[in-house]
Amino acid sequence: MKIIFLILLASLPAFVFAQDGKYTVQGTIGAYNAPAKVYLRYRLNGKVNTDSVILKDGKFQLTGTVSTGPINGFLILNAKGSGPIYDGFNHYKGKNFTIIGVSLDQPAGRKAWLDAIRKDGLSWTQVSDLKGWDSKTVALYTVRGIPQNFLLDPNGKIIAKNLRGDDLEDKLEELFGKI
């Protein structure tokens, strides 16, 4: 079973679709130990695909939220390709760990998001329904501000929220051992 680090990044231009389509979130996931199941429905090469994101391959996942609004220090680290999220992904991706970025941005920002993903070299999955704060993710994850993130175990249960800096690094070391 793999660990999935699901980053719900509610609408910074750097976090958007990697696939062309939309996602839906099912389950009660705003509280610790609540099951979290996220499914993507997207069109690729003219074919509609439905894919379980969080539970795919039994990985942990941190979900985060970002916005096209003012960029804070946490997201600046991400945009520069350094910091705990990049380090965690690069160090632990071979140890059953992955990241999924979820954008809560609007349709007008789609091109900027895709451009930022390419420019920043973000290699983890990026998704969005481009509904901004009207996205189902906001209600289901009880998102009150951004950025937010959730660490899920291989069963899709939230085991930590809003890990930043050393707290994120410490939790990953606890789960995977020091690299």
CSV table of C-alpha atoms in Angstrom, one decimal:
chain,number,residue,atom,x,y,z
A,1,MET,CA,0.0,0.0,0.0
A,2,LYS,CA,1.3,3.5,-0.9
A,3,ILE,CA,1.1,6.7,1.0
A,4,ILE,CA,-0.7,9.6,-0.7
A,5,PHE,CA,0.0,13.3,0.1
A,6,LEU,CA,-3.1,15.1,-1.2
A,7,ILE,CA,-2.5,18.8,-1.5
A,8,LEU,CA,-5.7,20.8,-1.9
A,9,LEU,CA,-4.3,24.0,-3.3
A,10,ALA,CA,-7.3,26.2,-3.7
A,11,SER,CA,-6.5,28.3,-6.7
A,12,LEU,CA,-2.9,29.5,-7.1
A,13,PRO,CA,-2.1,29.7,-10.8
A,14,ALA,CA,0.5,27.0,-10.3
A,15,PHE,CA,-2.1,24.3,-9.4
A,16,VAL,CA,-4.7,23.3,-12.0
A,17,PHE,CA,-5.7,20.5,-14.4
A,18,ALA,CA,-3.2,18.1,-15.6
A,19,GLN,CA,-6.1,16.3,-17.3
A,20,ASP,CA,-8.9,18.1,-19.1
A,21,GLY,CA,-12.0,17.4,-17.2
A,22,LYS,CA,-13.5,17.8,-13.7
A,23,TYR,CA,-13.4,15.9,-10.4
A,24,THR,CA,-16.0,15.1,-7.8
A,25,VAL,CA,-15.4,14.3,-4.1
A,26,GLN,CA,-17.4,11.7,-2.3
A,27,GLY,CA,-17.4,10.9,1.5
A,28,THR,CA,-17.2,12.9,4.7
A,29,ILE,CA,-13.7,14.1,4.8
A,30,GLY,CA,-13.5,17.2,6.9
A,31,ALA,CA,-12.6,15.4,10.1
A,32,TYR,CA,-9.7,13.2,11.2
A,33,ASN,CA,-10.2,9.5,10.5
A,34,ALA,CA,-13.1,10.1,8.2
A,35,PRO,CA,-12.9,8.2,4.9
A,36,ALA,CA,-11.8,10.3,2.0
A,37,LYS,CA,-12.5,9.1,-1.5
A,38,VAL,CA,-11.8,11.5,-4.4
A,39,TYR,CA,-12.7,10.5,-8.0
A,40,LEU,CA,-11.6,12.3,-11.1
A,41,ARG,CA,-13.7,12.3,-14.2
A,42,TYR,CA,-11.8,13.6,-17.1
A,43,ARG,CA,-11.6,13.5,-20.9
A,44,LEU,CA,-8.3,12.2,-22.4
A,45,ASN,CA,-7.9,11.6,-26.1
A,46,GLY,CA,-11.7,11.9,-26.6
A,47,LYS,CA,-12.5,9.2,-24.0
A,48,VAL,CA,-14.1,9.9,-20.6
A,49,ASN,CA,-12.2,8.4,-17.8
A,50,THR,CA,-13.2,8.0,-14.1
A,51,ASP,CA,-10.3,7.4,-11.7
A,52,SER,CA,-10.0,7.0,-7.9
A,53,VAL,CA,-7.3,9.5,-6.9
A,54,ILE,CA,-6.8,9.2,-3.2
A,55,LEU,CA,-7.1,5.4,-2.9
A,56,LYS,CA,-5.4,4.7,-6.2
A,57,ASP,CA,-2.7,2.1,-5.5
A,58,GLY,CA,-3.4,2.5,-1.7
A,59,LYS,CA,-1.2,5.6,-1.4
A,60,PHE,CA,-1.3,8.3,1.2
A,61,GLN,CA,-2.2,11.6,-0.2
A,62,LEU,CA,-2.0,15.2,1.0
A,63,THR,CA,-4.7,17.4,-0.5
A,64,GLY,CA,-4.1,21.2,-0.5
A,65,THR,CA,-5.9,24.3,-1.5
A,66,VAL,CA,-4.5,27.4,-3.2
A,67,SER,CA,-5.8,30.6,-4.8
A,68,THR,CA,-4.8,33.0,-7.5
A,69,GLY,CA,-5.1,35.6,-4.8
A,70,PRO,CA,-2.0,36.9,-2.9
A,71,ILE,CA,0.8,34.3,-2.8
A,72,ASN,CA,1.9,33.5,0.8
A,73,GLY,CA,5.2,32.0,1.9
A,74,PHE,CA,4.1,28.4,1.8
A,75,LEU,CA,3.1,28.7,-1.9
A,76,ILE,CA,6.2,30.7,-2.8
A,77,LEU,CA,8.3,27.8,-1.7
A,78,ASN,CA,6.3,25.6,-3.9
A,79,ALA,CA,6.5,27.9,-6.9
A,80,LYS,CA,10.3,28.0,-6.6
A,81,GLY,CA,10.5,24.2,-6.7
A,82,SER,CA,11.9,23.9,-3.2
A,83,GLY,CA,10.7,23.4,0.3
A,84,PRO,CA,9.1,20.6,2.2
A,85,ILE,CA,6.4,19.7,-0.3
A,86,TYR,CA,8.9,19.3,-3.2
A,87,ASP,CA,11.4,17.6,-0.9
A,88,GLY,CA,8.8,15.2,0.4
A,89,PHE,CA,7.6,14.3,-3.1
A,90,ASN,CA,11.1,13.8,-4.4
A,91,HIS,CA,12.4,11.9,-1.4
A,92,TYR,CA,9.4,9.6,-0.8
A,93,LYS,CA,7.7,9.1,-4.2
A,94,GLY,CA,9.5,5.8,-4.5
A,95,LYS,CA,8.2,4.8,-1.0
A,96,ASN,CA,4.5,4.6,-1.8
A,97,PHE,CA,3.9,8.3,-1.5
A,98,THR,CA,2.3,10.8,-3.9
A,99,ILE,CA,0.8,14.3,-4.0
A,100,ILE,CA,-2.3,15.6,-5.7
A,101,GLY,CA,-2.9,19.3,-6.1
A,102,VAL,CA,-6.5,20.5,-6.3
A,103,SER,CA,-7.2,24.0,-7.6
A,104,LEU,CA,-10.2,26.0,-6.5
A,105,ASP,CA,-9.7,28.5,-9.3
A,106,GLN,CA,-12.1,30.0,-11.8
A,107,PRO,CA,-12.4,29.2,-15.6
A,108,ALA,CA,-10.6,32.4,-16.6
A,109,GLY,CA,-7.4,31.3,-14.9
A,110,ARG,CA,-7.1,27.9,-16.6
A,111,LYS,CA,-4.4,28.8,-19.1
A,112,ALA,CA,-2.3,30.6,-16.5
A,113,TRP,CA,-2.6,27.5,-14.2
A,114,LEU,CA,-1.4,25.1,-17.0
A,115,ASP,CA,1.4,27.5,-17.9
A,116,ALA,CA,2.5,27.7,-14.3
A,117,ILE,CA,2.5,23.9,-13.9
A,118,ARG,CA,4.8,23.5,-16.9
A,119,LYS,CA,7.0,26.5,-15.8
A,120,ASP,CA,7.3,25.3,-12.2
A,121,GLY,CA,7.9,21.7,-13.3
A,122,LEU,CA,5.2,20.3,-11.0
A,123,SER,CA,5.3,16.6,-11.7
A,124,TRP,CA,2.5,15.4,-9.4
A,125,THR,CA,-1.2,15.2,-10.5
A,126,GLN,CA,-3.1,18.5,-10.7
A,127,VAL,CA,-6.9,18.7,-10.9
A,128,SER,CA,-9.7,21.3,-10.8
A,129,ASP,CA,-13.4,21.7,-11.6
A,130,LEU,CA,-12.8,25.5,-12.0
A,131,LYS,CA,-15.7,26.4,-9.8
A,132,GLY,CA,-13.6,28.3,-7.3
A,133,TRP,CA,-15.2,28.5,-3.8
A,134,ASP,CA,-18.4,26.9,-5.2
A,135,SER,CA,-16.5,23.6,-5.7
A,136,LYS,CA,-17.8,20.6,-3.8
A,137,THR,CA,-14.3,20.1,-2.4
A,138,VAL,CA,-14.7,23.3,-0.3
A,139,ALA,CA,-17.7,21.9,1.6
A,140,LEU,CA,-16.6,18.3,1.7
A,141,TYR,CA,-13.1,19.2,3.1
A,142,THR,CA,-14.5,22.0,5.2
A,143,VAL,CA,-12.1,24.5,3.6
A,144,ARG,CA,-12.3,27.9,5.3
A,145,GLY,CA,-9.1,29.4,3.9
A,146,ILE,CA,-6.2,28.6,1.7
A,147,PRO,CA,-3.8,26.9,1.5
A,148,GLN,CA,-4.9,23.8,3.3
A,149,ASN,CA,-3.7,20.2,3.1
A,150,PHE,CA,-4.7,16.8,4.3
A,151,LEU,CA,-2.5,13.7,4.7
A,152,LEU,CA,-4.4,10.5,4.1
A,153,ASP,CA,-3.4,7.0,5.0
A,154,PRO,CA,-3.6,4.1,2.5
A,155,ASN,CA,-7.2,3.5,3.5
A,156,GLY,CA,-8.2,7.1,2.6
A,157,LYS,CA,-8.5,8.3,6.2
A,158,ILE,CA,-7.3,11.8,7.1
A,159,ILE,CA,-4.4,11.4,9.6
A,160,ALA,CA,-3.1,15.0,9.6
A,161,LYS,CA,-4.1,18.4,8.4
A,162,ASN,CA,-2.3,21.6,7.4
A,163,LEU,CA,1.2,20.3,7.8
A,164,ARG,CA,3.8,23.0,7.1
A,165,GLY,CA,7.6,23.2,7.1
A,166,ASP,CA,9.3,21.0,9.8
A,167,ASP,CA,5.9,19.5,10.8
A,168,LEU,CA,5.5,18.1,7.3
A,169,GLU,CA,9.0,16.8,7.2
A,170,ASP,CA,8.7,15.2,10.6
A,171,LYS,CA,5.5,13.5,9.8
A,172,LEU,CA,6.9,12.0,6.5
A,173,GLU,CA,10.0,10.8,8.4
A,174,GLU,CA,7.7,9.2,11.0
A,175,LEU,CA,5.8,7.4,8.3
A,176,PHE,CA,8.7,6.5,6.0
A,177,GLY,CA,11.9,6.7,8.0
A,178,LYS,CA,14.6,9.3,7.4
A,179,ILE,CA,16.2,9.4,4.0
